[in-house]
Amino acid sequence: MDHLTALRRAIDVAHAARAHGNHPFGAVLLDGDGRIVLEAENTVVTHRDATGHAETNLVRLASNQLDADELAAATLVTSTEPCAMCTGAIYWAGIGAVVYGLPESELYAMTGAHPENPTLLLPCRDVLAAGSRAVDVTGPLLADEARAPHEGFWG
Protein backbone atom coordinates (compact mmCIF):
# COMPACT_ATOMS: atom_id res chain seq x y z
CA MET A 1 0.00 0.00 0.00
CA ASP A 2 1.32 3.44 -0.82
CA HIS A 3 1.76 6.12 1.84
CA LEU A 4 -1.13 8.29 0.65
CA THR A 5 -3.62 5.41 0.84
CA ALA A 6 -2.34 4.50 4.32
CA LEU A 7 -2.54 8.13 5.38
CA ARG A 8 -6.15 8.32 4.24
CA ARG A 9 -6.87 5.26 6.40
CA ALA A 10 -5.19 6.98 9.38
CA ILE A 11 -7.42 10.01 8.76
CA ASP A 12 -10.46 7.71 8.74
CA VAL A 13 -9.29 6.32 12.10
CA ALA A 14 -9.01 9.92 13.37
CA HIS A 15 -12.63 10.54 12.37
CA ALA A 16 -13.56 7.35 14.26
CA ALA A 17 -11.71 8.56 17.36
CA ARG A 18 -13.74 11.76 17.28
CA ALA A 19 -16.97 9.81 16.80
CA HIS A 20 -16.03 7.69 19.85
CA GLY A 21 -15.69 10.83 22.01
CA ASN A 22 -11.91 11.21 21.79
CA HIS A 23 -9.52 13.68 20.26
CA PRO A 24 -9.38 13.38 16.45
CA PHE A 25 -6.13 11.50 15.88
CA GLY A 26 -5.54 8.14 14.18
CA ALA A 27 -2.58 6.00 13.18
CA VAL A 28 -1.83 2.81 11.27
CA LEU A 29 1.26 0.63 11.06
CA LEU A 30 2.57 -0.69 7.76
CA ASP A 31 4.77 -3.76 7.75
CA GLY A 32 7.87 -4.01 5.57
CA ASP A 33 5.69 -5.08 2.63
CA GLY A 34 3.43 -2.04 2.96
CA ARG A 35 0.43 -3.85 4.46
CA ILE A 36 -1.55 -2.33 7.31
CA VAL A 37 -1.00 -4.66 10.26
CA LEU A 38 -2.31 -2.52 13.14
CA GLU A 39 -4.51 0.53 13.70
CA ALA A 40 -5.07 2.71 16.76
CA GLU A 41 -7.05 5.79 17.60
CA ASN A 42 -6.70 8.36 20.33
CA THR A 43 -8.26 7.24 23.65
CA VAL A 44 -7.30 10.14 25.93
CA VAL A 45 -10.89 10.96 26.92
CA THR A 46 -12.53 7.56 27.09
CA HIS A 47 -9.61 5.88 28.87
CA ARG A 48 -8.83 8.93 31.01
CA ASP A 49 -5.17 8.56 30.05
CA ALA A 50 -3.13 11.56 28.93
CA THR A 51 -0.72 9.18 27.16
CA GLY A 52 -3.50 7.58 25.10
CA HIS A 53 -2.48 9.27 21.87
CA ALA A 54 -3.07 7.29 18.68
CA GLU A 55 0.65 6.82 18.09
CA THR A 56 1.48 5.68 21.63
CA ASN A 57 -1.47 3.29 21.57
CA LEU A 58 -0.16 1.92 18.28
CA VAL A 59 3.41 1.65 19.59
CA ARG A 60 2.15 -0.35 22.60
CA LEU A 61 0.30 -2.76 20.31
CA ALA A 62 3.23 -3.06 17.91
CA SER A 63 5.78 -3.62 20.67
CA ASN A 64 3.69 -6.48 22.03
CA GLN A 65 3.11 -8.15 18.67
CA LEU A 66 6.19 -7.56 16.51
CA ASP A 67 9.86 -8.37 16.95
CA ALA A 68 12.70 -5.87 16.60
CA ASP A 69 13.33 -6.62 12.92
CA GLU A 70 9.65 -6.21 12.07
CA LEU A 71 9.50 -2.90 13.96
CA ALA A 72 12.60 -1.63 12.15
CA ALA A 73 10.96 -2.42 8.80
CA ALA A 74 7.65 -0.83 9.82
CA THR A 75 6.26 2.59 8.98
CA LEU A 76 3.95 4.40 11.39
CA VAL A 77 1.47 6.49 9.41
CA THR A 78 -0.41 9.10 11.41
CA SER A 79 -3.08 11.67 10.65
CA THR A 80 -1.18 14.44 12.44
CA GLU A 81 2.53 14.94 13.07
CA PRO A 82 3.51 13.02 16.20
CA CYS A 83 4.04 15.10 19.33
CA ALA A 84 7.31 14.91 21.26
CA MET A 85 5.95 12.15 23.54
CA CYS A 86 4.76 10.02 20.64
CA THR A 87 7.92 10.63 18.66
CA GLY A 88 9.95 9.42 21.62
CA ALA A 89 7.81 6.28 21.83
CA ILE A 90 8.26 5.64 18.10
CA TYR A 91 12.01 6.07 18.47
CA TRP A 92 12.33 3.83 21.54
CA ALA A 93 10.19 1.12 19.92
CA GLY A 94 12.63 0.95 17.01
CA ILE A 95 10.09 1.78 14.30
CA GLY A 96 11.95 2.66 11.13
CA ALA A 97 9.83 5.35 9.50
CA VAL A 98 7.06 7.88 10.10
CA VAL A 99 4.62 9.40 7.64
CA TYR A 100 2.25 12.15 8.76
CA GLY A 101 -0.51 14.37 7.45
CA LEU A 102 -1.23 17.62 9.32
CA PRO A 103 1.91 19.34 10.60
CA GLU A 104 2.20 20.17 14.31
CA SER A 105 2.42 23.89 13.48
CA GLU A 106 -1.01 23.81 11.80
CA LEU A 107 -2.49 21.85 14.70
CA TYR A 108 -1.15 24.49 17.07
CA ALA A 109 -2.74 27.21 14.95
CA MET A 110 -6.08 25.39 15.36
CA THR A 111 -5.81 24.54 19.08
CA GLY A 112 -3.58 27.22 20.57
CA ALA A 113 -3.22 26.50 24.28
CA HIS A 114 -6.42 24.45 24.43
CA PRO A 115 -6.41 22.74 27.85
CA GLU A 116 -7.12 19.34 26.28
CA ASN A 117 -4.30 19.66 23.75
CA PRO A 118 -1.48 21.93 24.94
CA THR A 119 0.46 21.37 21.72
CA LEU A 120 4.25 21.54 21.82
CA LEU A 121 5.74 23.34 18.86
CA LEU A 122 8.48 20.75 18.50
CA PRO A 123 8.65 19.05 15.10
CA CYS A 124 9.14 15.28 15.16
CA ARG A 125 12.19 15.68 12.93
CA ASP A 126 13.88 17.76 15.64
CA VAL A 127 13.15 15.13 18.30
CA LEU A 128 14.42 12.31 16.09
CA ALA A 129 17.54 14.25 15.08
CA ALA A 130 18.66 14.04 18.72
CA GLY A 131 18.69 10.24 18.57
CA SER A 132 21.51 7.86 17.81
CA ARG A 133 19.70 6.03 15.01
CA ALA A 134 17.95 7.36 11.94
CA VAL A 135 14.18 7.30 11.54
CA ASP A 136 12.88 8.30 8.10
CA VAL A 137 10.22 11.03 8.23
CA THR A 138 7.86 11.93 5.40
CA GLY A 139 5.36 14.74 5.74
CA PRO A 140 3.36 16.78 5.81
CA LEU A 141 1.15 15.09 3.23
CA LEU A 142 -2.56 15.59 2.47
CA ALA A 143 -2.71 18.36 5.08
CA ASP A 144 -6.14 19.57 3.91
CA GLU A 145 -7.62 16.08 4.30
CA ALA A 146 -5.83 15.57 7.61
CA ARG A 147 -7.20 18.87 8.93
CA ALA A 148 -10.81 17.74 8.42
CA PRO A 149 -11.21 15.63 11.61
CA HIS A 150 -10.10 18.67 13.67
CA GLU A 151 -12.44 21.21 12.07
CA GLY A 152 -14.90 22.48 14.66
CA PHE A 153 -13.53 20.16 17.34
CA TRP A 154 -11.27 22.43 19.36
CA GLY A 155 -13.90 25.18 19.60
PDB file of C-alpha atoms in Angstrom:
ATOM      1  CA  MET A   1       0.000   0.000   0.000  1.00  0.00           C
ATOM      2  CA  ASP A   2       1.319   3.444  -0.822  1.00  0.00           C
ATOM      3  CA  HIS A   3       1.758   6.117   1.837  1.00  0.00           C
ATOM      4  CA  LEU A   4      -1.128   8.287   0.655  1.00  0.00           C
ATOM      5  CA  THR A   5      -3.617   5.411   0.841  1.00  0.00           C
ATOM      6  CA  ALA A   6      -2.344   4.497   4.319  1.00  0.00           C
ATOM      7  CA  LEU A   7      -2.544   8.128   5.385  1.00  0.00           C
ATOM      8  CA  ARG A   8      -6.151   8.322   4.235  1.00  0.00           C
ATOM      9  CA  ARG A   9      -6.867   5.260   6.395  1.00  0.00           C
ATOM     10  CA  ALA A  10      -5.195   6.979   9.376  1.00  0.00           C
ATOM     11  CA  ILE A  11      -7.420  10.014   8.755  1.00  0.00           C
ATOM     12  CA  ASP A  12     -10.460   7.707   8.742  1.00  0.00           C
ATOM     13  CA  VAL A  13      -9.288   6.323  12.102  1.00  0.00           C
ATOM     14  CA  ALA A  14      -9.013   9.924  13.371  1.00  0.00           C
ATOM     15  CA  HIS A  15     -12.632  10.541  12.369  1.00  0.00           C
ATOM     16  CA  ALA A  16     -13.564   7.345  14.263  1.00  0.00           C
ATOM     17  CA  ALA A  17     -11.714   8.558  17.363  1.00  0.00           C
ATOM     18  CA  ARG A  18     -13.743  11.760  17.284  1.00  0.00           C
ATOM     19  CA  ALA A  19     -16.971   9.807  16.804  1.00  0.00           C
ATOM     20  CA  HIS A  20     -16.032   7.694  19.850  1.00  0.00           C
ATOM     21  CA  GLY A  21     -15.688  10.829  22.010  1.00  0.00           C
ATOM     22  CA  ASN A  22     -11.914  11.207  21.791  1.00  0.00           C
ATOM     23  CA  HIS A  23      -9.518  13.684  20.263  1.00  0.00           C
ATOM     24  CA  PRO A  24      -9.377  13.379  16.449  1.00  0.00           C
ATOM     25  CA  PHE A  25      -6.131  11.496  15.877  1.00  0.00           C
ATOM     26  CA  GLY A  26      -5.539   8.140  14.181  1.00  0.00           C
ATOM     27  CA  ALA A  27      -2.576   5.999  13.184  1.00  0.00           C
ATOM     28  CA  VAL A  28      -1.830   2.811  11.269  1.00  0.00           C
ATOM     29  CA  LEU A  29       1.262   0.635  11.057  1.00  0.00           C
ATOM     30  CA  LEU A  30       2.567  -0.692   7.761  1.00  0.00           C
ATOM     31  CA  ASP A  31       4.772  -3.761   7.750  1.00  0.00           C
ATOM     32  CA  GLY A  32       7.867  -4.006   5.569  1.00  0.00           C
ATOM     33  CA  ASP A  33       5.692  -5.082   2.630  1.00  0.00           C
ATOM     34  CA  GLY A  34       3.428  -2.039   2.963  1.00  0.00           C
ATOM     35  CA  ARG A  35       0.425  -3.850   4.460  1.00  0.00           C
ATOM     36  CA  ILE A  36      -1.554  -2.326   7.313  1.00  0.00           C
ATOM     37  CA  VAL A  37      -1.001  -4.661  10.256  1.00  0.00           C
ATOM     38  CA  LEU A  38      -2.311  -2.519  13.135  1.00  0.00           C
ATOM     39  CA  GLU A  39      -4.508   0.527  13.705  1.00  0.00           C
ATOM     40  CA  ALA A  40      -5.073   2.708  16.756  1.00  0.00           C
ATOM     41  CA  GLU A  41      -7.050   5.788  17.605  1.00  0.00           C
ATOM     42  CA  ASN A  42      -6.697   8.361  20.333  1.00  0.00           C
ATOM     43  CA  THR A  43      -8.262   7.241  23.653  1.00  0.00           C
ATOM     44  CA  VAL A  44      -7.304  10.140  25.926  1.00  0.00           C
ATOM     45  CA  VAL A  45     -10.887  10.963  26.919  1.00  0.00           C
ATOM     46  CA  THR A  46     -12.533   7.556  27.085  1.00  0.00           C
ATOM     47  CA  HIS A  47      -9.610   5.875  28.874  1.00  0.00           C
ATOM     48  CA  ARG A  48      -8.828   8.935  31.011  1.00  0.00           C
ATOM     49  CA  ASP A  49      -5.169   8.564  30.053  1.00  0.00           C
ATOM     50  CA  ALA A  50      -3.130  11.557  28.932  1.00  0.00           C
ATOM     51  CA  THR A  51      -0.720   9.182  27.162  1.00  0.00           C
ATOM     52  CA  GLY A  52      -3.495   7.581  25.100  1.00  0.00           C
ATOM     53  CA  HIS A  53      -2.475   9.266  21.870  1.00  0.00           C
ATOM     54  CA  ALA A  54      -3.070   7.291  18.678  1.00  0.00           C
ATOM     55  CA  GLU A  55       0.651   6.823  18.093  1.00  0.00           C
ATOM     56  CA  THR A  56       1.484   5.681  21.634  1.00  0.00           C
ATOM     57  CA  ASN A  57      -1.473   3.292  21.566  1.00  0.00           C
ATOM     58  CA  LEU A  58      -0.156   1.925  18.276  1.00  0.00           C
ATOM     59  CA  VAL A  59       3.410   1.653  19.595  1.00  0.00           C
ATOM     60  CA  ARG A  60       2.149  -0.351  22.595  1.00  0.00           C
ATOM     61  CA  LEU A  61       0.301  -2.756  20.309  1.00  0.00           C
ATOM     62  CA  ALA A  62       3.229  -3.064  17.913  1.00  0.00           C
ATOM     63  CA  SER A  63       5.782  -3.618  20.666  1.00  0.00           C
ATOM     64  CA  ASN A  64       3.686  -6.483  22.031  1.00  0.00           C
ATOM     65  CA  GLN A  65       3.109  -8.152  18.665  1.00  0.00           C
ATOM     66  CA  LEU A  66       6.185  -7.563  16.511  1.00  0.00           C
ATOM     67  CA  ASP A  67       9.862  -8.374  16.951  1.00  0.00           C
ATOM     68  CA  ALA A  68      12.697  -5.866  16.596  1.00  0.00           C
ATOM     69  CA  ASP A  69      13.330  -6.616  12.919  1.00  0.00           C
ATOM     70  CA  GLU A  70       9.646  -6.210  12.067  1.00  0.00           C
ATOM     71  CA  LEU A  71       9.504  -2.898  13.962  1.00  0.00           C
ATOM     72  CA  ALA A  72      12.598  -1.631  12.154  1.00  0.00           C
ATOM     73  CA  ALA A  73      10.964  -2.417   8.797  1.00  0.00           C
ATOM     74  CA  ALA A  74       7.650  -0.828   9.819  1.00  0.00           C
ATOM     75  CA  THR A  75       6.261   2.595   8.975  1.00  0.00           C
ATOM     76  CA  LEU A  76       3.954   4.396  11.387  1.00  0.00           C
ATOM     77  CA  VAL A  77       1.471   6.493   9.409  1.00  0.00           C
ATOM     78  CA  THR A  78      -0.410   9.105  11.406  1.00  0.00           C
ATOM     79  CA  SER A  79      -3.076  11.668  10.654  1.00  0.00           C
ATOM     80  CA  THR A  80      -1.180  14.441  12.443  1.00  0.00           C
ATOM     81  CA  GLU A  81       2.532  14.937  13.072  1.00  0.00           C
ATOM     82  CA  PRO A  82       3.507  13.017  16.203  1.00  0.00           C
ATOM     83  CA  CYS A  83       4.037  15.100  19.333  1.00  0.00           C
ATOM     84  CA  ALA A  84       7.306  14.907  21.261  1.00  0.00           C
ATOM     85  CA  MET A  85       5.949  12.154  23.542  1.00  0.00           C
ATOM     86  CA  CYS A  86       4.758  10.023  20.642  1.00  0.00           C
ATOM     87  CA  THR A  87       7.920  10.632  18.663  1.00  0.00           C
ATOM     88  CA  GLY A  88       9.946   9.416  21.623  1.00  0.00           C
ATOM     89  CA  ALA A  89       7.812   6.281  21.830  1.00  0.00           C
ATOM     90  CA  ILE A  90       8.260   5.638  18.101  1.00  0.00           C
ATOM     91  CA  TYR A  91      12.009   6.073  18.471  1.00  0.00           C
ATOM     92  CA  TRP A  92      12.328   3.826  21.537  1.00  0.00           C
ATOM     93  CA  ALA A  93      10.192   1.120  19.922  1.00  0.00           C
ATOM     94  CA  GLY A  94      12.629   0.952  17.008  1.00  0.00           C
ATOM     95  CA  ILE A  95      10.086   1.785  14.304  1.00  0.00           C
ATOM     96  CA  GLY A  96      11.949   2.656  11.128  1.00  0.00           C
ATOM     97  CA  ALA A  97       9.833   5.347   9.504  1.00  0.00           C
ATOM     98  CA  VAL A  98       7.064   7.882  10.099  1.00  0.00           C
ATOM     99  CA  VAL A  99       4.615   9.405   7.637  1.00  0.00           C
ATOM    100  CA  TYR A 100       2.250  12.153   8.765  1.00  0.00           C
ATOM    101  CA  GLY A 101      -0.512  14.370   7.452  1.00  0.00           C
ATOM    102  CA  LEU A 102      -1.230  17.616   9.320  1.00  0.00           C
ATOM    103  CA  PRO A 103       1.911  19.342  10.601  1.00  0.00           C
ATOM    104  CA  GLU A 104       2.196  20.166  14.305  1.00  0.00           C
ATOM    105  CA  SER A 105       2.424  23.887  13.480  1.00  0.00           C
ATOM    106  CA  GLU A 106      -1.008  23.810  11.802  1.00  0.00           C
ATOM    107  CA  LEU A 107      -2.494  21.848  14.696  1.00  0.00           C
ATOM    108  CA  TYR A 108      -1.152  24.492  17.068  1.00  0.00           C
ATOM    109  CA  ALA A 109      -2.739  27.210  14.948  1.00  0.00           C
ATOM    110  CA  MET A 110      -6.079  25.388  15.363  1.00  0.00           C
ATOM    111  CA  THR A 111      -5.809  24.543  19.079  1.00  0.00           C
ATOM    112  CA  GLY A 112      -3.583  27.223  20.570  1.00  0.00           C
ATOM    113  CA  ALA A 113      -3.225  26.504  24.277  1.00  0.00           C
ATOM    114  CA  HIS A 114      -6.424  24.447  24.433  1.00  0.00           C
ATOM    115  CA  PRO A 115      -6.408  22.741  27.848  1.00  0.00           C
ATOM    116  CA  GLU A 116      -7.120  19.343  26.277  1.00  0.00           C
ATOM    117  CA  ASN A 117      -4.296  19.657  23.752  1.00  0.00           C
ATOM    118  CA  PRO A 118      -1.476  21.927  24.943  1.00  0.00           C
ATOM    119  CA  THR A 119       0.463  21.374  21.722  1.00  0.00           C
ATOM    120  CA  LEU A 120       4.254  21.542  21.821  1.00  0.00           C
ATOM    121  CA  LEU A 121       5.739  23.340  18.862  1.00  0.00           C
ATOM    122  CA  LEU A 122       8.483  20.746  18.497  1.00  0.00           C
ATOM    123  CA  PRO A 123       8.648  19.050  15.102  1.00  0.00           C
ATOM    124  CA  CYS A 124       9.143  15.279  15.156  1.00  0.00           C
ATOM    125  CA  ARG A 125      12.193  15.676  12.925  1.00  0.00           C
ATOM    126  CA  ASP A 126      13.882  17.755  15.636  1.00  0.00           C
ATOM    127  CA  VAL A 127      13.152  15.130  18.304  1.00  0.00           C
ATOM    128  CA  LEU A 128      14.420  12.315  16.087  1.00  0.00           C
ATOM    129  CA  ALA A 129      17.535  14.253  15.077  1.00  0.00           C
ATOM    130  CA  ALA A 130      18.663  14.038  18.718  1.00  0.00           C
ATOM    131  CA  GLY A 131      18.686  10.236  18.566  1.00  0.00           C
ATOM    132  CA  SER A 132      21.511   7.859  17.814  1.00  0.00           C
ATOM    133  CA  ARG A 133      19.696   6.032  15.010  1.00  0.00           C
ATOM    134  CA  ALA A 134      17.954   7.363  11.941  1.00  0.00           C
ATOM    135  CA  VAL A 135      14.181   7.299  11.538  1.00  0.00           C
ATOM    136  CA  ASP A 136      12.884   8.304   8.102  1.00  0.00           C
ATOM    137  CA  VAL A 137      10.222  11.026   8.227  1.00  0.00           C
ATOM    138  CA  THR A 138       7.859  11.931   5.398  1.00  0.00           C
ATOM    139  CA  GLY A 139       5.361  14.737   5.745  1.00  0.00           C
ATOM    140  CA  PRO A 140       3.364  16.784   5.812  1.00  0.00           C
ATOM    141  CA  LEU A 141       1.155  15.089   3.229  1.00  0.00           C
ATOM    142  CA  LEU A 142      -2.564  15.591   2.470  1.00  0.00           C
ATOM    143  CA  ALA A 143      -2.712  18.355   5.081  1.00  0.00           C
ATOM    144  CA  ASP A 144      -6.138  19.570   3.908  1.00  0.00           C
ATOM    145  CA  GLU A 145      -7.620  16.082   4.296  1.00  0.00           C
ATOM    146  CA  ALA A 146      -5.832  15.567   7.608  1.00  0.00           C
ATOM    147  CA  ARG A 147      -7.199  18.869   8.933  1.00  0.00           C
ATOM    148  CA  ALA A 148     -10.812  17.742   8.417  1.00  0.00           C
ATOM    149  CA  PRO A 149     -11.208  15.633  11.611  1.00  0.00           C
ATOM    150  CA  HIS A 150     -10.102  18.671  13.667  1.00  0.00           C
ATOM    151  CA  GLU A 151     -12.436  21.210  12.066  1.00  0.00           C
ATOM    152  CA  GLY A 152     -14.904  22.485  14.662  1.00  0.00           C
ATOM    153  CA  PHE A 153     -13.531  20.156  17.335  1.00  0.00           C
ATOM    154  CA  TRP A 154     -11.269  22.427  19.360  1.00  0.00           C
ATOM    155  CA  GLY A 155     -13.897  25.183  19.604  1.00  0.00           C
TER     156      GLY A 155
END
